Short mmCIF file of C-alpha atoms and ligand atoms in Angstrom, two decimals:
data_model
loop_
_atom_site.label_atom_id
_atom_site.label_comp_id
_atom_site.label_asym_id
_atom_site.label_seq_id
_atom_site.Cartn_x
_atom_site.Cartn_y
_atom_site.Cartn_z
CA MET A 19 51.03 59.37 139.72
CA THR A 20 51.17 59.89 136.19
CA MET A 21 48.26 61.13 133.58
CA TYR A 22 47.76 60.34 130.17
CA TRP A 23 45.63 61.28 128.32
CA ASN A 24 45.49 58.53 125.59
CA LYS A 25 47.49 55.76 127.54
CA LYS A 26 46.90 52.82 124.58
CA ALA A 27 48.72 55.68 121.99
CA GLU A 28 51.27 57.00 124.75
CA CYS A 29 52.87 53.62 126.14
CA MET A 30 52.09 51.75 122.87
CA GLY A 31 55.03 48.43 122.54
CA ARG A 32 57.68 49.46 119.39
CA GLU A 33 56.26 46.17 117.28
CA GLU A 34 52.77 47.57 117.76
CA MET A 35 53.44 51.17 117.17
CA ARG A 36 56.03 50.68 113.40
CA ARG A 37 52.82 48.25 112.90
CA LEU A 38 50.36 51.07 112.86
CA GLN A 39 52.65 53.78 111.81
CA SER A 40 53.20 51.37 108.76
CA GLU A 41 49.54 51.11 108.69
CA ARG A 42 49.38 54.77 108.19
CA LEU A 43 52.20 55.90 106.16
CA VAL A 44 50.89 53.38 103.02
CA LYS A 45 47.46 55.42 103.25
CA MET A 46 49.05 59.18 103.73
CA VAL A 47 51.54 57.95 100.58
CA GLU A 48 48.41 57.02 98.46
CA HIS A 49 46.71 59.89 99.81
CA VAL A 50 49.98 61.99 98.65
CA TYR A 51 49.38 60.47 95.15
CA ASN A 52 46.34 60.65 94.35
CA ASP A 53 45.36 63.95 95.56
CA SER A 54 47.96 66.39 95.08
CA THR A 55 49.90 66.99 91.54
CA TYR A 56 53.01 68.58 93.90
CA TYR A 57 53.49 65.15 95.21
CA ARG A 58 52.60 63.30 92.47
CA LYS A 59 55.38 64.86 91.05
CA ARG A 60 58.28 64.81 93.37
CA MET A 61 57.38 60.66 93.67
CA ASP A 62 57.28 60.37 89.53
CA GLU A 63 60.88 62.51 90.05
CA CYS A 64 62.17 60.03 91.94
CA GLY A 65 60.78 56.85 90.67
CA VAL A 66 58.42 56.08 93.47
CA LYS A 67 54.88 54.73 93.48
CA PRO A 68 52.90 54.11 95.93
CA GLN A 69 53.11 50.66 96.10
CA ASP A 70 56.60 50.99 97.09
CA ILE A 71 56.14 52.00 100.18
CA ARG A 72 54.57 48.87 102.12
CA SER A 73 56.94 49.38 105.09
CA ILE A 74 57.64 52.93 107.86
CA ASP A 75 61.11 50.79 106.66
CA ASP A 76 59.92 51.92 102.98
CA ILE A 77 60.05 55.13 104.23
CA SER A 78 63.67 56.58 102.94
CA LYS A 79 62.26 56.37 100.04
CA LEU A 80 60.75 59.35 99.92
CA PRO A 81 61.49 62.44 98.67
CA PHE A 82 62.53 65.16 101.73
CA THR A 83 59.95 68.00 101.63
CA THR A 84 61.48 71.29 102.64
CA LYS A 85 60.54 74.94 103.23
CA GLN A 86 61.60 76.64 99.95
CA ASP A 87 59.20 73.67 98.40
CA LEU A 88 56.52 75.47 100.76
CA ARG A 89 58.16 78.21 99.46
CA ASP A 90 57.59 78.32 95.46
CA ASN A 91 54.07 76.72 95.56
CA TYR A 92 52.83 79.22 98.21
CA PRO A 93 50.09 79.70 99.23
CA PHE A 94 48.21 76.31 99.20
CA GLY A 95 50.14 74.06 96.19
CA LEU A 96 50.59 71.41 98.67
CA PHE A 97 47.14 71.30 99.66
CA CYS A 98 45.90 67.97 99.54
CA VAL A 99 42.27 68.33 99.50
CA PRO A 100 39.80 70.53 97.69
CA MET A 101 39.73 74.48 99.33
CA GLU A 102 35.73 73.69 100.90
CA GLN A 103 37.40 70.79 102.85
CA ILE A 104 39.96 73.29 104.85
CA VAL A 105 38.35 74.66 107.81
CA ARG A 106 41.38 76.90 108.76
CA LEU A 107 44.90 78.38 107.70
CA HIS A 108 47.28 78.88 109.84
CA ALA A 109 50.91 81.40 108.97
CA SER A 110 54.47 81.06 110.24
CA SER A 111 57.45 83.73 108.67
CA GLY A 112 58.72 82.18 105.76
CA THR A 113 62.15 83.29 104.44
CA THR A 114 61.56 86.54 102.16
CA GLY A 115 58.65 88.00 103.99
CA LYS A 116 55.94 85.51 102.12
CA PRO A 117 54.48 83.14 105.22
CA ILE A 118 54.98 79.92 105.04
CA VAL A 119 50.37 78.41 105.13
CA ALA A 120 49.17 76.01 106.91
CA GLY A 121 45.45 74.10 105.41
CA TYR A 122 43.91 72.21 108.05
CA THR A 123 40.31 70.43 107.60
CA LYS A 124 38.06 69.19 110.13
CA GLU A 125 39.61 65.67 111.17
CA ASP A 126 42.97 67.97 111.12
CA LEU A 127 41.95 70.32 113.60
CA GLU A 128 40.49 67.53 115.82
CA MET A 129 44.42 65.35 115.60
CA TRP A 130 45.68 68.19 116.58
CA SER A 131 43.13 68.65 119.52
CA GLU A 132 44.32 64.90 120.61
CA VAL A 133 47.91 65.16 120.82
CA THR A 134 48.20 68.88 122.39
CA ALA A 135 46.25 67.44 124.94
CA ARG A 136 48.57 64.91 125.31
CA SER A 137 50.83 67.00 125.43
CA LEU A 138 48.98 68.69 128.28
CA MET A 139 48.30 66.11 130.29
CA ALA A 140 51.96 64.51 129.74
CA ALA A 141 52.75 68.02 132.06
CA GLY A 142 49.77 67.86 134.17
CA VAL A 143 47.45 69.80 133.50
CA THR A 144 43.96 67.87 133.71
CA LYS A 145 40.47 69.48 133.34
CA GLU A 146 41.12 71.35 137.38
CA ASP A 147 43.09 73.81 136.37
CA ILE A 148 42.76 77.06 135.25
CA MET A 149 45.30 77.81 131.68
CA GLN A 150 46.05 81.52 130.83
CA VAL A 151 47.03 80.98 127.35
CA SER A 152 49.26 84.01 126.59
CA TYR A 153 51.44 82.54 123.05
CA GLY A 154 49.60 84.96 120.42
CA TYR A 155 46.34 83.66 118.96
CA GLY A 156 45.77 84.62 115.24
CA LEU A 157 47.95 82.85 112.57
CA PHE A 158 50.12 82.23 114.86
CA THR A 159 49.43 78.47 116.32
CA GLY A 160 50.74 78.25 119.60
CA GLY A 161 47.79 80.23 120.82
CA LEU A 162 44.74 78.15 119.48
CA GLY A 163 46.06 75.27 119.85
CA ALA A 164 46.68 75.70 123.38
CA HIS A 165 43.26 76.59 123.58
CA ASP A 166 42.04 73.78 121.65
CA GLY A 167 43.97 71.35 123.38
CA GLY A 168 43.53 72.57 126.89
CA THR A 169 39.69 72.55 126.01
CA LEU A 170 39.92 68.89 125.05
CA ILE A 171 40.68 68.49 128.12
CA GLY A 172 38.17 70.67 130.02
CA ALA A 173 40.79 72.86 131.80
CA SER A 174 39.40 76.55 132.15
CA ILE A 175 41.02 78.11 129.28
CA VAL A 176 41.80 82.00 129.86
CA PRO A 177 42.48 83.21 126.06
CA THR A 178 44.80 86.27 127.19
CA SER A 179 47.07 86.15 124.07
CA SER A 180 50.22 88.16 124.23
CA GLY A 181 50.90 90.86 125.26
CA ASN A 182 49.53 94.10 127.99
CA THR A 183 51.23 92.27 130.52
CA GLU A 184 50.19 94.12 133.33
CA LYS A 185 46.50 92.66 132.61
CA GLN A 186 47.75 89.40 131.59
CA ILE A 187 49.45 89.45 135.94
CA THR A 188 46.25 90.95 137.04
CA LEU A 189 44.01 89.00 135.62
CA MET A 190 46.33 85.76 136.24
CA HIS A 191 46.04 86.81 140.25
CA ASP A 192 42.25 87.25 139.98
CA PHE A 193 41.30 84.14 138.20
CA GLY A 194 43.59 82.09 139.85
CA SER A 195 45.02 80.29 136.59
CA THR A 196 47.44 77.17 137.67
CA VAL A 197 48.72 76.81 134.35
CA LEU A 198 50.54 79.41 132.17
CA ALA A 199 51.09 78.77 128.28
CA CYS A 200 53.53 81.60 126.60
CA THR A 201 56.98 81.57 125.29
CA PRO A 202 59.47 80.72 128.26
CA SER A 203 60.91 84.20 127.12
CA TYR A 204 57.40 85.33 127.85
CA ALA A 205 56.94 83.69 131.15
CA LEU A 206 60.47 85.33 132.28
CA TYR A 207 59.04 88.65 131.53
CA ILE A 208 56.06 87.63 132.95
CA ALA A 209 57.91 87.11 136.25
CA ASP A 210 59.68 90.04 136.28
CA THR A 211 56.99 92.17 135.70
CA ILE A 212 55.18 90.62 139.33
CA LYS A 213 58.34 91.39 140.33
CA LYS A 214 58.93 94.82 139.20
CA SER A 215 55.19 95.70 140.67
CA GLY A 216 55.54 94.39 144.37
CA LEU A 217 53.57 91.93 144.20
CA ASP A 218 54.57 88.75 146.02
CA ILE A 219 53.94 85.61 143.87
CA LYS A 220 52.67 83.51 146.61
CA ASP A 221 49.70 85.41 146.63
CA PHE A 222 50.09 83.25 143.05
CA LYS A 223 47.86 80.33 142.32
CA LEU A 224 50.10 78.46 139.12
CA LYS A 225 52.29 74.84 139.37
CA THR A 226 53.03 74.68 135.93
CA GLY A 227 54.29 76.24 133.31
CA VAL A 228 54.08 74.78 129.35
CA PHE A 229 56.71 77.21 127.41
CA GLY A 230 57.80 76.10 123.64
CA ALA A 231 58.11 77.33 120.57
CA GLU A 232 61.54 78.93 120.62
CA PRO A 233 64.76 77.15 122.56
CA TRP A 234 66.07 77.52 126.04
CA THR A 235 68.36 76.07 128.45
CA ASP A 236 67.48 74.49 131.82
CA SER A 237 69.57 77.27 132.97
CA MET A 238 66.45 79.68 131.52
CA ARG A 239 64.15 76.29 132.96
CA HIS A 240 65.32 76.71 136.69
CA GLU A 241 65.52 80.53 137.04
CA ILE A 242 61.55 80.43 136.03
CA GLU A 243 60.39 77.83 137.85
CA GLU A 244 61.99 79.64 141.05
CA LYS A 245 61.04 82.76 139.79
CA LEU A 246 57.11 82.04 139.17
CA ASN A 247 57.37 78.93 141.73
CA ILE A 248 56.55 76.72 139.70
CA LYS A 249 57.46 73.17 137.01
CA ALA A 250 58.49 74.65 133.66
CA TYR A 251 57.89 71.83 130.55
CA ASP A 252 58.61 72.04 127.18
CA ILE A 253 56.71 71.46 124.36
CA TYR A 254 57.67 71.46 120.82
CA GLY A 255 56.00 71.46 116.94
CA LEU A 256 55.78 73.65 114.48
CA THR A 257 53.50 74.91 111.61
CA GLU A 258 54.27 72.82 109.13
CA MET A 259 53.31 69.35 111.21
CA CYS A 260 50.38 71.02 113.14
CA GLY A 261 51.91 73.63 115.87
CA PRO A 262 51.75 73.60 119.02
CA GLY A 263 52.38 69.05 119.95
CA VAL A 264 53.79 68.29 118.71
CA GLY A 265 55.86 66.62 121.54
CA CYS A 266 56.11 67.57 125.58
CA GLU A 267 58.39 66.83 128.34
CA CYS A 268 56.55 64.53 131.44
CA GLU A 269 56.91 64.90 134.86
CA TYR A 270 60.99 63.45 134.47
CA GLN A 271 61.55 66.47 132.47
CA ASN A 272 63.92 64.16 130.79
CA GLY A 273 63.20 64.67 126.56
CA THR A 274 60.12 65.60 124.96
CA HIS A 275 57.88 62.62 124.12
CA LEU A 276 57.12 62.72 120.77
CA TRP A 277 53.15 60.92 119.46
CA GLU A 278 54.76 58.77 116.66
CA ASP A 279 51.86 57.46 115.55
CA HIS A 280 50.33 60.97 113.69
CA PHE A 281 54.15 61.78 113.30
CA TYR A 282 56.82 59.41 112.24
CA PRO A 283 60.44 61.31 113.13
CA GLU A 284 64.30 60.33 111.80
CA ILE A 285 67.21 62.27 112.71
CA ILE A 286 69.59 62.42 109.05
CA ASP A 287 72.59 63.66 108.43
CA PRO A 288 72.07 67.79 106.82
CA GLU A 289 74.68 67.67 105.05
CA THR A 290 74.65 63.67 103.13
CA LEU A 291 70.82 63.01 104.44
CA GLN A 292 71.33 59.70 105.24
CA PRO A 293 69.03 58.09 108.04
CA LEU A 294 71.11 58.46 111.56
CA PRO A 295 71.44 55.42 114.08
CA PRO A 296 68.80 56.36 117.33
CA GLY A 297 71.40 58.83 120.23
CA GLU A 298 72.83 60.77 117.24
CA LYS A 299 73.11 64.29 116.86
CA GLY A 300 70.88 65.26 113.45
CA GLU A 301 68.65 67.08 111.78
CA LEU A 302 64.60 65.96 112.90
CA VAL A 303 62.53 64.70 109.92
CA PHE A 304 59.22 64.30 110.16
CA THR A 305 55.86 62.91 107.99
CA ASN A 306 52.16 63.67 108.90
CA LEU A 307 51.00 60.25 109.11
CA THR A 308 47.28 61.00 109.98
CA LYS A 309 47.03 65.08 108.61
CA TRP A 310 45.03 64.69 105.22
CA GLY A 311 44.84 69.05 104.34
CA MET A 312 47.89 69.60 103.58
CA PRO A 313 50.95 66.96 104.75
CA MET A 314 54.27 66.70 104.87
CA ILE A 315 56.52 64.01 103.32
CA ARG A 316 59.94 63.25 105.18
CA TYR A 317 59.81 67.66 105.89
CA ARG A 318 63.06 68.36 106.71
CA THR A 319 62.42 70.81 110.46
CA ARG A 320 65.93 71.96 110.38
CA ASP A 321 66.24 70.97 113.72
CA LEU A 322 68.65 69.79 115.54
CA THR A 323 68.64 66.96 118.11
CA THR A 324 68.43 63.51 119.14
CA LEU A 325 66.27 60.80 119.95
CA HIS A 326 65.57 58.72 122.56
CA TYR A 327 63.87 54.78 121.77
CA GLU A 328 64.10 53.21 126.29
CA THR A 329 60.88 53.45 127.47
CA CYS A 330 60.10 56.59 130.08
CA GLU A 331 60.07 56.11 133.80
CA CYS A 332 56.35 57.09 133.09
CA GLY A 333 55.77 54.42 131.95
CA ARG A 334 55.29 56.08 127.99
CA THR A 335 57.63 54.89 125.35
CA ALA A 336 56.69 57.60 122.83
CA VAL A 337 60.51 58.70 122.08
CA ARG A 338 61.92 61.49 123.64
CA MET A 339 63.25 64.39 121.72
CA SER A 340 66.49 66.10 123.52
CA LYS A 341 66.21 69.89 124.05
CA ILE A 342 66.92 71.56 120.21
CA LEU A 343 70.44 72.01 120.57
CA GLY A 344 71.18 74.45 116.96
CA ARG A 345 68.87 74.14 113.24
CA SER A 346 71.77 73.45 110.02
CA ASP A 347 69.53 77.04 108.43
CA ASP A 348 70.14 80.02 109.69
CA MET A 349 66.16 81.20 110.69
CA LEU A 350 67.37 82.74 113.74
CA ILE A 351 63.90 82.93 116.51
CA ILE A 352 63.80 85.53 118.25
CA ARG A 353 61.19 87.02 121.09
CA GLY A 354 59.55 83.54 119.41
CA VAL A 355 59.08 84.84 116.22
CA ASN A 356 60.93 83.03 113.40
CA VAL A 357 63.85 85.54 111.47
CA PHE A 358 65.63 84.56 108.44
CA PRO A 359 68.30 87.13 107.55
CA SER A 360 67.23 87.03 104.07
CA THR A 361 64.15 88.57 104.50
CA ILE A 362 66.03 91.25 106.63
CA GLU A 363 68.12 91.59 103.32
CA SER A 364 65.88 91.93 101.15
CA ILE A 365 63.53 94.70 103.01
CA ILE A 366 67.76 97.19 103.41
CA LEU A 367 67.90 96.14 99.60
CA GLU A 368 64.18 98.24 99.24
CA PHE A 369 65.89 101.29 100.62
CA PRO A 370 68.25 102.63 98.52
CA GLU A 371 70.11 104.96 100.42
CA CYS A 372 71.44 100.83 102.02
CA GLU A 373 74.30 98.99 100.89
CA PRO A 374 74.14 95.31 100.39
CA TYR A 375 76.00 95.15 103.68
CA TYR A 376 74.33 94.57 107.40
CA MET A 377 75.07 92.02 110.29
CA ILE A 378 72.16 91.10 112.68
CA GLU A 379 73.15 90.89 116.18
CA VAL A 380 71.01 89.24 118.96
CA ASP A 381 71.57 88.29 122.30
CA ARG A 382 69.68 88.07 125.83
CA VAL A 383 69.19 91.03 128.16
CA ASN A 384 67.31 90.93 131.59
CA ASN A 385 65.40 87.68 129.66
CA THR A 386 64.57 89.24 126.54
CA ASP A 387 65.80 89.56 123.38
CA THR A 388 67.59 91.99 122.17
CA PHE A 389 68.12 92.85 118.25
CA ASP A 390 70.56 95.37 116.52
CA ILE A 391 71.08 95.40 112.64
CA GLN A 392 73.74 97.59 111.75
CA VAL A 393 72.91 99.36 108.65
CA GLU A 394 75.47 100.04 105.61
CA VAL A 395 74.29 103.24 103.62
CA HIS A 396 75.76 104.37 100.74
CA PRO A 397 79.28 107.04 100.79
CA GLU A 398 76.69 110.08 98.53
CA TYR A 399 73.79 109.27 101.52
CA TYR A 400 75.97 108.99 104.60
CA THR A 401 76.08 112.75 105.88
CA ASP A 402 76.06 114.44 109.17
CA ARG A 403 72.39 115.36 109.30
CA ILE A 404 71.39 113.28 112.08
CA THR A 405 68.11 113.98 111.78
CA GLU A 406 68.49 112.70 108.33
CA LEU A 407 69.78 108.95 109.09
CA SER A 408 67.10 109.30 111.85
CA ALA A 409 64.32 109.61 109.50
CA LEU A 410 65.67 106.98 107.15
CA LYS A 411 66.40 104.21 110.61
CA LYS A 412 62.36 104.83 110.92
CA ARG A 413 61.10 103.61 108.44
CA ILE A 414 63.82 100.70 108.40
CA THR A 415 62.77 100.63 111.28
CA ALA A 416 59.25 100.38 110.40
CA ARG A 417 59.43 98.10 107.71
CA VAL A 418 61.05 95.31 109.55
CA GLN A 419 58.55 95.54 112.23
CA SER A 420 56.06 95.45 109.53
CA VAL A 421 57.27 92.72 108.02
CA VAL A 422 58.71 90.12 110.93
CA GLY A 423 56.77 91.58 113.63
CA ILE A 424 58.68 92.96 115.49
CA SER A 425 60.66 96.35 115.96
CA PRO A 426 64.63 95.70 115.50
CA ASN A 427 67.31 98.52 116.93
CA ILE A 428 69.01 99.96 113.49
CA LYS A 429 72.35 100.87 113.37
CA ILE A 430 73.09 103.60 110.25
CA VAL A 431 76.83 102.78 110.01
CA GLU A 432 79.25 104.64 107.88
CA PRO A 433 80.25 103.28 105.09
CA ASN A 434 82.58 100.40 104.48
CA THR A 435 82.39 99.97 108.32
CA ILE A 436 80.47 96.19 108.33
CA GLU A 437 83.72 93.11 107.78
CA ARG A 438 83.65 92.00 103.77
CA SER A 439 83.08 88.00 103.89
CA MET A 440 86.22 86.52 101.47
CA GLY A 441 83.81 83.39 101.07
CA LYS A 442 80.27 82.51 102.70
CA ALA A 443 79.51 86.08 104.32
CA LYS A 444 77.75 85.93 107.78
CA HIS A 445 74.96 87.71 108.43
CA ALA A 446 74.12 86.80 111.67
CA ILE A 447 75.70 86.79 115.52
CA ASP A 448 73.70 85.13 118.40
CA HIS A 449 75.06 86.31 121.44
CA ARG A 450 72.81 83.05 123.31
CA LYS A 451 74.17 79.73 124.39
CA PHE A 452 71.11 76.68 123.87
CA GLU A 453 73.44 74.57 124.00
O1 DLL B 528 56.48 77.69 117.06
C1 DLL B 528 54.67 76.01 117.21
C2 DLL B 528 54.57 76.02 118.92
C3 DLL B 528 54.30 77.15 119.41
C4 DLL B 528 55.83 75.23 119.48
C5 DLL B 528 54.01 76.52 120.54
C6 DLL B 528 55.43 75.50 120.41
C7 DLL B 528 54.87 75.71 120.98
P1 DLL B 528 56.44 77.52 113.93
O2 DLL B 528 56.21 79.18 114.46
O3 DLL B 528 56.04 76.85 112.79
O4 DLL B 528 55.97 76.74 114.83
O5 DLL B 528 58.41 77.88 115.39
C8 DLL B 528 59.02 76.41 114.53
O6 DLL B 528 60.08 76.22 116.24
O7 DLL B 528 60.90 74.22 114.21
C9 DLL B 528 61.45 75.43 116.28
O8 DLL B 528 63.03 75.70 115.57
C10 DLL B 528 61.55 76.42 117.35
N1 DLL B 528 60.19 75.88 118.63
C11 DLL B 528 59.50 75.52 118.44
N2 DLL B 528 59.05 75.19 120.30
C12 DLL B 528 60.67 74.56 120.14
C13 DLL B 528 61.10 74.15 121.59
C14 DLL B 528 55.77 77.25 116.60
N3 DLL B 528 60.67 73.91 122.69
C15 DLL B 528 60.09 76.07 115.08
N4 DLL B 528 61.96 74.33 121.83
C16 DLL B 528 60.88 74.85 115.59
C17 DLL B 528 62.68 75.15 121.25
C18 DLL B 528 61.43 75.30 119.08
N5 DLL B 528 62.15 75.00 119.95
#
């Protein structure tokens, strides 16, 4: 039987939904225009006033917001309430080492818990469940987001955070965790570690996985489902909107339901920036309809996908998004961490020994992402003294680890090895397949 956290919102008729979205958009636009110098300036530049926005159909009159805007206004320039109303800060990796910052009011946190509760319940989580949250806790939204949504449902939360896999597995076994929430690649790693330890998955009580924060394929889903003996659901979200819980799959696993009464989705052509009709592949753009601390207006997610408006077999009318098919920028998600080639470039350029030529190579081997960076050194530094080169390698590795949060495999290469580009330089090769 289908379970809903908020049936009224999840199954609302399309007309009623548009009316609600219109009402909320009008209020939101007034808020950002009146309470944010940033948005007022942007809207003035485009010649749009709050009174021009009378319904959701007027949304295309509003300017887009991008990661660059967040970066230019780091850290708090897009906050739309006084700091005393902000009760939580989160962050995700930005493009230059400076993170993207999100600020939440108390109401925003309640909204976030509500949408995450809807998401988890769509995946079948109830208060009877013991949910192990193995997303990272901290600035990353995964841990605390899943935690608060699960708490609202009344599930028993085991806040293990990520890492320390052996202990995760012991607790999962001893506590009888029924739900696992983590990145899909970590789920596979956990599955493989269980197998290696000689434990039998039948001695665990796991039945559901709620996985997201990075792209994954249906074949990966089947592998996880088989290895962990569970049903694996896709949960989607991004820091700029709130974090996890912007949408999630239901028991039919036929697209991710987006909670459109809170996040208004559009699909645009990333080149022309024009809205595309339902069903066409393009870049996903979101507008926060109910988040007051740092609302995003027409935020370009850079995620490529399609939207489908037919009512789902589960009874939900909430629009369904296909799996994320790629990105319209060069961001890579490696082991769940967002990595921009430009960040790697600025790190490499901190080292006088290095040339500005590098190549990032990412693959997935034994269910774990590999992260190699070839770095070219200046001829005068290139030596056959292995100790010197390996010291340099260690320093670069440590610096990438400290800025980006994951450790690369640095390969120092001879001068003139990396192909020089005649046009746009290609800095990354991703061998993983998500389509
Ligand atoms: O990854 C929030 C999250 C945490 C979602 C836990 C789900 C579970 P960011 O670090 O800001 O936030 O990264 C957001 O990650 O724009 C997508 O490119 C990617 N992403 C998130 N969920 C999925 C998913 C969190 N289910 C960026 N499938 C987004 C594919 C995903 N990509």
